[in-house]
């Protein structure tokens, strides 16, 4: 009887408990517990910019913390490049279960990932690249089946690439490069996967079929083979029978039998192959001879008489002028062409070089025409040459094209350009004007342009463009443009681009080609400043200062990304550089924007991000949203001072450590 009563009580208690837990679900972390978890995280890993005010009741106003629309839960945590170090503590993420984005990239976090990260079941984006995290890729990550972006690159993860990635069916990005992963790659049948990289690990074997669609850059630095890399051993014999035989199926009295037929070549076939090889060899030798002649011709013609080289590029009017050039009388041909076919003494009359200010007049037009020259390149307003005078300096000469204004108007406008004097501008030394020829003479800069430095030689011996050099170039260019804008509200550059930023041997920036947009006609408009032109500009001859700011913003983006504006399509037709950068940043992939040479300097990532934001502000679609050039220059100066103080602090800290070591060793 007593046992029956006990059983009834136990049954009732179990039933009541079940109903209670069904009707009253377990308590979820509220904003208070999430706030406490964030403070725990800060105390465990530090960080130079985690200046969270603990007196605030809500963490939603803290830097890097984003809450939902009701401010009831933390949904995003962005802490990139803030000097976090040490191991991530346990018990933090179990109180941040509403997280959708977690970014701890570009820090110095070490150790294993905490297991309670598995509690963030709503996580969509996880960015942990550029840390010191170690251990195998944890299995609990594969329970976060809502992940869309996962970046574990540039860490110390080891062990095999887990097959558990197959569970992340929504994954679009998987980056595992620059770790210590070993073994073979598993077949990952992820239909949404658009970005994949396992380069620079210790993987071996063949690339699985489902991953062969990615470029070879995704697999470099391993011992992998197969498409898109080189063939694996044995792949070359696929489809061929052993020992040069092939299987032949025939009919033998109604019975199907397999026969092996040994392939043999007839004498005629062998003779044909030999003759064909000889013919191909002769063609190759002939092509090499032509190529050598062409190169030799290029070498001999790359440096010629300036007048000859310049005159070849234009359509020479009059048979007499052509005859003069062929006979080597280049200066006379140019002079005759200038005067409509009538002979004119070189530099005679008022047709002579006009020098500005205190520019040295150690040469005249005749000296210039006799100078040896080589083409530097064709730009927006004409062709530039390097002219080596027999006596005097090496100069750069620009031959203008499409100049349609009168001589009087030309002189008025070019004299305004000649009066511009600033240390960050390329000064105009002299000019020449005639009906058929308009020449501008500048200083020659052997270092070339920023464009050539960014997009030219990437091989051995190239000086890497670090943050200090790039920010210095940006500052110098900003100062030059600021000077131009200070000359009046209607004064603008009109053609800001990387090929018009010339560099001294100490990498100081000099802005060139300013003030020329008003000299040329509309015929060259389609080829002008592709990728740099502000959206409101319809006539390149009428460029405002705000349009200059847009072009300068694109220039800053080019400095930071290393990408030319006209080559930033990235498989998306018609996407320009500003929109591409914004799309990447919007996905919290800021590190993917920066040029690889800049990523080596992690201690200035905060300044890099700020300069990136400044560039985006400059390239705003609406002119009134863009800052002034003075604000831009001031901001760049502050960023450079900030990075300089940080570098000095690190040097002082290093010296202090050395001093302590010296004292302790005594």
XYZ file of C-alpha atoms in Angstrom:
666
model
C 0.000 0.000 0.000
C 2.801 2.405 0.921
C 4.714 1.474 -2.242
C 1.671 2.309 -4.383
C 1.401 5.753 -2.762
C 5.111 6.419 -3.333
C 4.746 5.375 -6.956
C 1.786 7.720 -7.422
C 3.696 10.610 -5.868
C 6.729 9.951 -8.076
C 4.563 9.771 -11.182
C 2.829 13.012 -10.288
C 6.159 14.767 -9.582
C 7.631 13.624 -12.898
C 4.524 14.743 -14.774
C 4.528 18.150 -13.042
C 8.256 18.676 -13.701
C 7.855 17.849 -17.376
C 4.948 20.262 -17.762
C 6.909 22.993 -15.982
C 9.969 22.741 -18.240
C 7.823 22.582 -21.365
C 5.761 25.599 -20.429
C 8.646 27.557 -18.854
C 11.739 27.274 -21.103
C 15.203 27.696 -19.619
C 16.296 31.287 -19.140
C 18.362 32.682 -22.014
C 21.204 35.119 -21.477
C 19.899 38.649 -21.266
C 21.740 41.876 -22.067
C 23.079 42.012 -18.509
C 24.760 38.633 -18.801
C 26.045 39.535 -22.284
C 27.514 42.746 -20.870
C 29.264 40.759 -18.130
C 30.584 38.304 -20.724
C 32.095 41.132 -22.781
C 33.806 42.572 -19.710
C 35.194 39.109 -18.958
C 36.534 38.934 -22.489
C 38.173 42.357 -22.148
C 39.872 41.483 -18.867
C 41.175 38.207 -20.326
C 42.628 39.427 -23.630
C 43.157 43.182 -23.143
C 43.320 45.372 -26.213
C 44.542 48.916 -26.716
C 41.227 50.270 -28.008
C 38.718 48.435 -25.793
C 37.858 51.597 -23.915
C 34.477 50.307 -22.838
C 32.811 52.369 -20.150
C 31.702 49.831 -17.540
C 29.388 52.409 -15.954
C 27.032 52.153 -18.920
C 24.168 49.799 -18.228
C 24.070 48.732 -21.872
C 27.046 47.575 -23.963
C 25.298 48.569 -27.195
C 27.217 51.872 -27.262
C 30.622 50.261 -26.813
C 33.073 50.329 -29.699
C 32.808 47.245 -31.900
C 29.596 46.046 -30.240
C 26.352 46.015 -32.195
C 22.967 45.084 -30.771
C 19.698 44.192 -32.436
C 17.092 46.836 -33.237
C 15.505 46.538 -29.765
C 18.866 46.713 -27.970
C 18.033 43.509 -26.142
C 20.882 41.310 -27.366
C 24.411 41.632 -28.772
C 24.372 40.393 -32.360
C 27.766 41.530 -33.708
C 31.230 41.882 -32.186
C 33.883 43.546 -34.354
C 37.344 43.822 -32.760
C 39.828 43.716 -35.679
C 43.421 44.809 -35.120
C 43.047 46.008 -31.526
C 46.030 44.151 -30.048
C 44.099 41.357 -28.334
C 46.475 38.727 -26.962
C 46.403 35.537 -24.932
C 43.794 32.793 -25.013
C 40.079 33.297 -25.416
C 38.426 32.431 -22.095
C 35.697 29.860 -21.715
C 32.215 30.786 -20.552
C 32.063 33.989 -22.608
C 30.370 32.878 -25.795
C 27.810 30.749 -23.966
C 26.411 34.113 -22.845
C 26.584 35.611 -26.357
C 24.355 33.087 -28.060
C 22.685 35.685 -30.301
C 25.895 36.560 -32.117
C 25.629 36.583 -35.894
C 29.047 38.080 -36.662
C 32.264 37.622 -34.688
C 35.413 39.339 -35.959
C 38.638 38.997 -33.969
C 41.012 39.138 -36.955
C 44.437 40.794 -37.014
C 45.242 40.275 -33.335
C 47.612 38.028 -31.386
C 45.165 35.533 -29.889
C 46.685 32.121 -29.173
C 45.695 28.658 -27.958
C 42.591 26.688 -28.835
C 39.159 28.032 -29.611
C 36.850 27.793 -26.569
C 34.310 24.976 -26.827
C 31.411 27.198 -25.748
C 31.645 28.995 -29.099
C 29.373 26.147 -30.230
C 26.569 27.848 -28.277
C 26.435 30.632 -30.894
C 24.165 28.607 -33.153
C 23.031 31.695 -35.067
C 26.573 32.630 -36.119
C 26.813 33.589 -39.796
C 30.247 35.209 -40.094
C 33.375 34.125 -38.210
C 36.606 36.006 -38.918
C 39.653 34.774 -36.975
C 42.424 35.255 -39.543
C 45.845 36.687 -38.734
C 46.130 35.402 -35.137
C 48.215 32.726 -33.405
C 45.426 30.203 -32.796
C 46.562 26.583 -32.727
C 45.371 22.989 -32.393
C 43.188 21.080 -34.807
C 40.189 22.706 -36.407
C 37.601 22.063 -33.675
C 34.735 19.700 -34.449
C 32.178 21.882 -32.688
C 32.420 24.393 -35.542
C 30.551 21.946 -37.751
C 27.488 22.255 -35.532
C 27.251 25.921 -36.555
C 25.502 24.949 -39.761
C 24.364 28.515 -40.427
C 27.912 29.724 -41.139
C 28.276 31.644 -44.399
C 31.773 33.134 -44.024
C 34.589 31.338 -42.216
C 38.171 32.599 -42.231
C 40.780 30.752 -40.173
C 43.717 31.784 -42.362
C 47.144 32.869 -41.127
C 47.073 30.941 -37.838
C 48.785 27.801 -36.524
C 45.981 25.283 -36.958
C 47.305 21.762 -37.535
C 46.010 18.300 -38.336
C 43.879 17.265 -41.309
C 41.232 19.303 -43.075
C 38.085 17.871 -41.432
C 35.376 16.267 -43.514
C 32.942 17.974 -41.147
C 33.032 21.056 -43.385
C 30.470 19.161 -45.482
C 27.906 19.931 -42.766
C 28.213 23.668 -43.395
C 25.938 23.609 -46.422
C 25.423 27.386 -46.461
C 29.153 28.138 -46.512
C 30.168 30.584 -49.245
C 33.682 31.410 -48.036
C 36.241 29.042 -46.520
C 39.772 30.336 -46.003
C 42.347 28.038 -44.344
C 45.540 29.328 -45.952
C 48.872 29.776 -44.151
C 48.333 27.216 -41.408
C 49.949 23.828 -40.700
C 47.251 21.534 -42.029
C 48.383 18.110 -43.202
C 47.055 15.120 -45.110
C 44.831 15.120 -48.164
C 41.902 17.324 -49.050
C 38.497 15.740 -48.514
C 35.787 16.013 -51.134
C 33.671 18.999 -50.099
C 30.393 19.055 -51.956
C 29.343 22.570 -50.940
C 27.153 24.019 -53.672
C 27.255 27.579 -52.249
C 31.051 27.736 -51.877
C 32.380 30.691 -53.908
C 35.692 31.474 -52.168
C 38.170 28.800 -51.103
C 41.848 28.846 -50.143
C 44.117 26.244 -48.510
C 47.422 27.573 -49.868
C 50.663 27.403 -47.886
C 49.893 24.392 -45.726
C 51.409 20.886 -45.756
C 48.700 19.134 -47.743
C 49.359 16.360 -50.242
C 47.518 14.178 -52.716
C 45.214 15.256 -55.517
C 42.717 18.103 -55.594
C 39.189 16.675 -55.215
C 36.931 17.029 -58.233
C 34.460 19.367 -56.482
C 37.261 21.834 -55.706
C 38.957 21.838 -59.113
C 36.888 24.821 -60.261
C 38.905 27.167 -58.024
C 42.060 28.836 -59.312
C 45.502 27.375 -58.679
C 46.229 30.223 -56.242
C 43.852 28.458 -53.842
C 46.218 25.458 -53.590
C 49.769 26.791 -53.978
C 52.421 26.086 -51.338
C 51.387 22.450 -50.813
C 52.299 19.075 -52.314
C 49.002 18.863 -54.181
C 48.541 17.860 -57.790
C 45.812 17.582 -60.356
C 43.614 20.223 -61.925
C 44.082 23.207 -61.693
C 47.714 22.364 -60.749
C 50.100 20.083 -62.603
C 49.035 16.550 -63.430
C 49.434 13.868 -60.800
C 51.811 10.961 -61.540
C 50.039 8.517 -63.841
C 47.474 11.000 -65.115
C 49.272 11.265 -68.452
C 48.546 7.579 -69.223
C 44.850 7.783 -68.462
C 42.936 6.511 -71.475
C 45.925 4.657 -72.964
C 46.288 0.946 -72.791
C 49.359 -0.654 -71.224
C 52.434 -1.106 -73.428
C 50.955 0.935 -76.244
C 48.059 -1.474 -76.916
C 44.381 -0.745 -77.230
C 41.364 -2.918 -76.672
C 39.495 -3.858 -79.844
C 36.081 -5.457 -79.723
C 35.094 -7.571 -82.732
C 32.687 -10.265 -83.899
C 34.010 -13.781 -84.267
C 31.343 -16.132 -85.375
C 28.702 -14.417 -83.323
C 30.889 -14.330 -80.245
C 32.172 -11.049 -78.998
C 35.828 -11.308 -78.048
C 38.437 -8.793 -76.904
C 41.607 -8.507 -78.928
C 44.752 -6.521 -78.349
C 46.083 -4.815 -81.417
C 49.614 -3.513 -81.281
C 49.887 -0.095 -82.922
C 52.618 0.232 -85.567
C 53.616 3.132 -87.778
C 54.314 2.644 -91.466
C 57.515 3.907 -93.085
C 55.634 6.652 -94.886
C 54.115 7.886 -91.627
C 57.522 7.993 -89.968
C 58.965 9.924 -92.917
C 56.073 12.383 -92.753
C 56.643 12.953 -89.050
C 60.351 13.587 -89.616
C 59.677 16.061 -92.441
C 57.038 17.813 -90.341
C 59.443 18.175 -87.408
C 62.108 19.656 -89.707
C 59.620 22.168 -91.140
C 58.446 23.181 -87.660
C 62.062 23.567 -86.528
C 62.847 25.831 -89.509
C 59.759 27.951 -88.772
C 60.817 28.323 -85.146
C 64.334 29.389 -86.162
C 62.891 31.889 -88.667
C 60.561 33.317 -86.004
C 63.461 33.682 -83.552
C 65.489 35.564 -86.176
C 62.590 37.963 -86.796
C 62.135 38.449 -83.065
C 65.812 39.229 -82.540
C 65.720 41.745 -85.394
C 62.632 43.360 -83.914
C 64.240 43.640 -80.479
C 67.402 45.020 -82.019
C 65.345 47.564 -83.940
C 63.548 48.552 -80.741
C 66.835 49.024 -78.924
C 68.289 51.218 -81.656
C 65.140 53.294 -82.029
C 64.292 53.658 -78.345
C 66.761 56.501 -78.053
C 66.762 58.722 -81.120
C 66.828 62.302 -82.099
C 63.931 63.959 -80.267
C 62.556 65.716 -83.343
C 62.683 62.499 -85.382
C 60.948 60.477 -82.688
C 58.341 63.134 -82.081
C 57.787 63.768 -85.744
C 57.221 60.100 -86.543
C 54.242 60.020 -84.243
C 52.341 62.790 -86.036
C 51.017 62.736 -89.539
C 53.537 64.849 -91.387
C 51.927 67.245 -93.798
C 53.706 67.653 -97.115
C 56.008 65.400 -99.091
C 58.916 67.743 -98.480
C 58.650 67.232 -94.710
C 58.632 63.455 -95.174
C 61.662 63.676 -97.426
C 63.501 65.803 -94.870
C 62.854 63.305 -92.075
C 64.001 60.401 -94.259
C 67.171 62.318 -95.033
C 67.816 62.910 -91.318
C 67.013 66.629 -91.349
C 64.498 66.237 -88.535
C 64.746 69.744 -87.127
C 64.182 71.304 -90.539
C 61.195 69.020 -91.123
C 59.568 70.031 -87.863
C 60.242 73.691 -88.556
C 58.806 73.406 -92.077
C 55.709 71.616 -90.825
C 55.165 74.266 -88.181
C 55.090 76.980 -90.785
C 52.692 75.298 -93.181
C 55.449 73.980 -95.456
C 57.433 77.223 -95.548
C 60.963 77.168 -94.290
C 61.521 78.859 -90.946
C 64.652 79.049 -88.888
C 64.544 76.893 -85.773
C 63.698 79.153 -82.923
C 63.424 82.062 -85.313
C 61.078 84.966 -84.746
C 58.782 84.574 -81.800
C 58.637 80.799 -82.252
C 60.888 79.814 -79.390
C 60.829 78.199 -75.990
C 59.228 80.391 -73.355
C 60.716 79.832 -69.889
C 59.003 80.545 -66.562
C 60.339 82.393 -63.544
C 63.904 81.572 -62.611
C 64.075 78.436 -64.761
C 67.535 78.004 -66.161
C 67.734 78.953 -69.859
C 70.738 76.760 -70.634
C 69.119 75.363 -73.784
C 66.853 76.557 -76.572
C 64.470 74.948 -79.032
C 67.269 73.898 -81.359
C 69.040 72.100 -78.500
C 65.792 70.367 -77.623
C 65.202 69.188 -81.185
C 68.737 67.764 -81.349
C 68.368 65.940 -78.021
C 68.270 62.155 -77.945
C 64.880 61.007 -76.724
C 62.738 58.050 -75.839
C 59.008 57.695 -75.392
C 57.937 57.536 -71.753
C 54.286 56.908 -72.480
C 51.036 58.224 -73.908
C 48.800 59.973 -71.430
C 45.505 61.799 -71.322
C 46.729 65.001 -72.924
C 49.533 63.756 -75.141
C 52.783 61.813 -75.380
C 55.663 62.280 -72.938
C 59.324 61.924 -73.856
C 62.583 61.797 -71.990
C 64.966 64.199 -73.735
C 68.725 64.037 -73.047
C 70.308 67.321 -74.071
C 73.866 67.472 -75.341
C 74.574 70.216 -72.827
C 72.183 70.710 -69.952
C 69.730 68.705 -67.857
C 67.622 65.693 -68.709
C 64.054 66.923 -69.145
C 60.606 65.515 -69.798
C 58.767 66.908 -72.803
C 55.043 66.514 -73.318
C 53.619 66.989 -76.792
C 49.999 68.065 -76.377
C 47.268 66.847 -78.684
C 43.742 68.072 -79.414
C 44.518 71.652 -78.425
C 41.789 73.687 -80.125
C 41.987 77.058 -78.364
C 43.666 80.126 -79.828
C 47.301 81.013 -79.226
C 46.351 83.974 -77.053
C 44.045 81.888 -74.871
C 46.627 79.105 -74.691
C 49.318 81.494 -73.478
C 47.014 82.989 -70.835
C 46.106 79.603 -69.413
C 49.549 78.030 -69.631
C 51.144 81.023 -67.938
C 48.731 80.457 -65.053
C 50.045 76.894 -64.844
C 53.622 78.135 -64.983
C 53.156 80.379 -61.946
C 52.171 77.422 -59.741
C 55.024 76.875 -57.299
C 54.891 74.229 -54.563
C 57.267 71.510 -53.387
C 54.693 68.807 -54.173
C 54.003 69.964 -57.722
C 55.977 69.183 -60.878
C 56.950 72.686 -62.069
C 56.418 73.693 -65.681
C 59.839 74.963 -66.845
C 59.013 76.098 -70.377
C 56.559 75.764 -73.242
C 56.516 76.085 -77.014
C 53.491 77.043 -79.122
C 52.998 76.985 -82.876
C 50.071 76.182 -85.093
C 50.997 72.502 -85.325
C 53.059 71.865 -82.200
C 52.495 72.533 -78.509
C 55.286 71.354 -76.224
C 55.623 71.505 -72.431
C 58.984 71.048 -70.698
C 59.159 69.644 -67.136
C 61.736 68.175 -64.814
C 62.478 64.504 -65.422
C 61.858 62.051 -62.546
C 63.838 58.805 -63.015
C 61.756 57.009 -60.348
C 58.730 57.269 -62.603
C 55.115 57.396 -61.537
C 53.132 55.892 -58.690
C 51.216 53.826 -61.231
C 54.408 52.159 -62.482
C 55.539 51.527 -58.915
C 52.224 49.946 -57.879
C 51.457 47.926 -60.989
C 54.841 47.461 -62.639
C 57.636 45.106 -61.679
C 56.570 42.730 -58.893
C 59.614 40.495 -59.089
C 62.827 40.197 -57.125
C 64.659 43.381 -56.320
C 61.485 45.419 -56.046
C 61.251 47.729 -53.044
C 58.012 46.814 -51.217
C 55.698 49.757 -50.664
C 55.006 49.685 -46.940
C 52.607 51.838 -44.942
C 55.153 54.577 -44.298
C 55.917 55.021 -48.005
C 52.308 54.854 -49.156
C 50.947 57.191 -46.502
C 53.807 59.600 -47.248
C 52.955 59.560 -50.957
C 49.283 60.172 -50.116
C 50.204 63.098 -47.891
C 52.499 64.674 -50.472
C 49.853 64.404 -53.182
C 47.220 65.879 -50.851
C 49.473 68.838 -50.082
C 50.050 69.497 -53.769
C 46.330 69.386 -54.543
C 45.582 71.562 -51.512
C 47.921 74.210 -52.903
C 46.147 74.102 -56.280
C 42.721 74.476 -54.653
C 43.980 77.404 -52.575
C 44.571 79.413 -55.759
C 40.855 80.068 -56.172
C 37.459 78.341 -56.080
C 37.574 77.655 -59.823
C 41.090 76.215 -59.843
C 41.210 72.421 -60.006
C 43.553 69.723 -61.253
C 41.123 67.930 -63.543
C 43.155 64.767 -64.115
C 44.202 63.194 -60.801
C 45.417 59.621 -61.240
C 48.368 57.481 -60.189
C 50.264 57.981 -63.451
C 50.266 61.738 -62.727
C 51.891 61.299 -59.304
C 55.632 61.295 -59.943
C 58.161 60.258 -57.311
C 61.559 61.493 -56.245
C 64.341 59.122 -55.203
C 63.170 59.507 -51.596
C 59.588 58.620 -52.623
C 58.263 62.152 -52.216
C 55.158 62.760 -54.311
C 55.020 65.372 -57.069
C 51.686 66.095 -58.757
C 51.897 66.623 -62.522
C 49.565 67.477 -65.443
C 47.616 70.029 -63.419
C 45.687 72.743 -65.232
C 45.796 71.034 -68.629
C 42.180 69.896 -68.742
C 41.123 73.360 -69.936
C 43.509 73.316 -72.913
C 42.255 70.340 -74.905
C 39.143 69.697 -76.918
C 36.417 67.132 -76.293
C 37.761 64.606 -78.831
C 39.911 62.838 -76.225
C 37.070 62.672 -73.715
C 36.292 58.907 -73.990
C 39.867 57.978 -73.082
C 40.114 60.346 -70.181
C 40.696 59.357 -66.525
C 38.943 55.979 -66.759
C 37.986 54.869 -63.269
C 38.901 58.179 -61.627
C 36.229 60.497 -62.984
C 33.519 61.638 -60.601
C 29.982 60.532 -61.573
C 28.717 64.111 -61.931
C 31.393 65.059 -64.492
C 30.072 64.995 -68.055
C 32.630 67.343 -69.641
C 36.218 66.683 -68.491
C 37.095 70.277 -69.328
C 34.758 71.449 -66.573
C 36.037 69.730 -63.450
C 35.325 71.097 -59.979
C 37.365 70.806 -56.817
C 34.837 68.285 -55.485
C 35.470 66.179 -58.581
C 39.185 66.353 -57.762
C 38.383 64.973 -54.300
C 36.556 62.021 -55.862
C 39.561 61.256 -58.079
C 41.884 61.567 -55.093
C 39.670 59.155 -53.137
C 40.061 56.589 -55.930
C 43.810 57.239 -55.834
C 43.853 56.481 -52.086
C 41.920 53.254 -52.701
C 44.476 52.328 -55.356
C 47.294 52.954 -52.866
C 45.645 50.762 -50.230
C 44.402 47.916 -52.440
C 47.188 47.818 -55.006
C 44.494 47.523 -57.694
C 44.204 49.812 -60.701
C 40.693 51.325 -61.006
C 40.271 49.928 -64.519
C 41.201 46.379 -63.440
C 39.086 45.993 -60.313
C 36.134 44.183 -61.884
C 36.700 40.921 -59.972
C 34.371 38.898 -62.151
C 31.602 41.446 -61.739
C 31.054 43.355 -64.968
C 31.065 47.116 -64.515
C 31.988 47.291 -60.820
C 34.415 50.158 -60.237
C 37.023 50.318 -57.480
C 35.000 52.379 -54.917
C 31.971 50.093 -55.219
C 34.122 46.973 -55.030
C 35.779 48.209 -51.824
C 32.419 49.094 -50.288
C 30.997 45.671 -51.114
C 33.941 43.918 -49.453
C 33.870 46.138 -46.363
C 30.123 45.675 -46.072
C 30.727 41.938 -45.718
C 33.282 42.673 -42.932
C 36.135 41.547 -45.156
C 38.251 44.646 -44.661
C 41.522 42.709 -44.605
C 40.773 41.285 -48.047
C 40.810 44.833 -49.431
C 44.395 45.725 -48.552
C 47.383 45.040 -50.757
C 49.375 42.038 -49.524
C 52.480 44.171 -49.023
C 50.547 46.255 -46.487
C 49.279 43.225 -44.572
C 52.816 42.524 -43.394
C 52.550 45.558 -41.121
C 49.815 44.529 -38.686
C 50.709 47.172 -36.127
C 49.205 49.899 -38.348
C 46.036 48.129 -39.431
C 43.947 50.585 -37.441
C 45.473 53.503 -39.373
C 45.019 51.609 -42.639
C 41.325 51.104 -41.907
C 40.916 54.796 -41.084
C 42.608 55.836 -44.324
C 40.355 53.397 -46.164
C 37.314 55.072 -44.612
C 38.682 58.479 -45.628
C 39.116 57.248 -49.208
C 35.529 55.961 -49.277
C 34.310 59.340 -47.974
C 36.244 61.132 -50.728
C 34.704 58.865 -53.372
C 31.140 59.510 -52.189
C 28.688 59.638 -55.126
C 27.311 63.032 -54.079
C 29.752 65.981 -54.193
C 28.440 67.687 -51.036
C 29.235 64.545 -49.023
C 32.935 64.719 -49.861
C 35.413 66.421 -47.515
C 37.633 69.311 -48.557
C 41.228 68.656 -49.509
C 42.390 70.511 -46.390
C 40.380 68.106 -44.212
C 41.833 65.177 -46.159
C 45.397 66.439 -45.744
C 44.898 67.030 -42.028
C 43.453 63.545 -41.502
C 46.379 61.881 -43.296
C 48.852 63.878 -41.195
C 47.123 62.690 -38.003
C 47.224 59.060 -39.168
C 50.932 59.318 -39.927
C 51.631 60.890 -36.525
C 49.639 58.138 -34.839
C 51.560 55.355 -36.592
C 54.858 57.130 -35.908
C 54.092 57.368 -32.169
C 53.189 53.705 -32.120
C 56.427 52.748 -33.867
C 58.427 54.890 -31.442
C 56.604 53.310 -28.503
C 57.484 49.858 -29.749
C 61.127 50.879 -30.219
C 61.263 52.346 -26.700
C 59.649 49.214 -25.287
C 62.173 47.077 -27.150
C 65.045 49.224 -25.839
C 63.649 48.999 -22.314
C 63.518 45.218 -22.527
C 67.103 45.147 -23.771
C 68.176 47.414 -20.899
C 66.441 45.153 -18.377
C 68.140 42.129 -19.926
C 71.507 43.872 -19.683
C 70.934 44.762 -16.028
C 69.765 41.254 -15.133
C 72.772 39.715 -16.890
C 75.106 41.722 -14.666
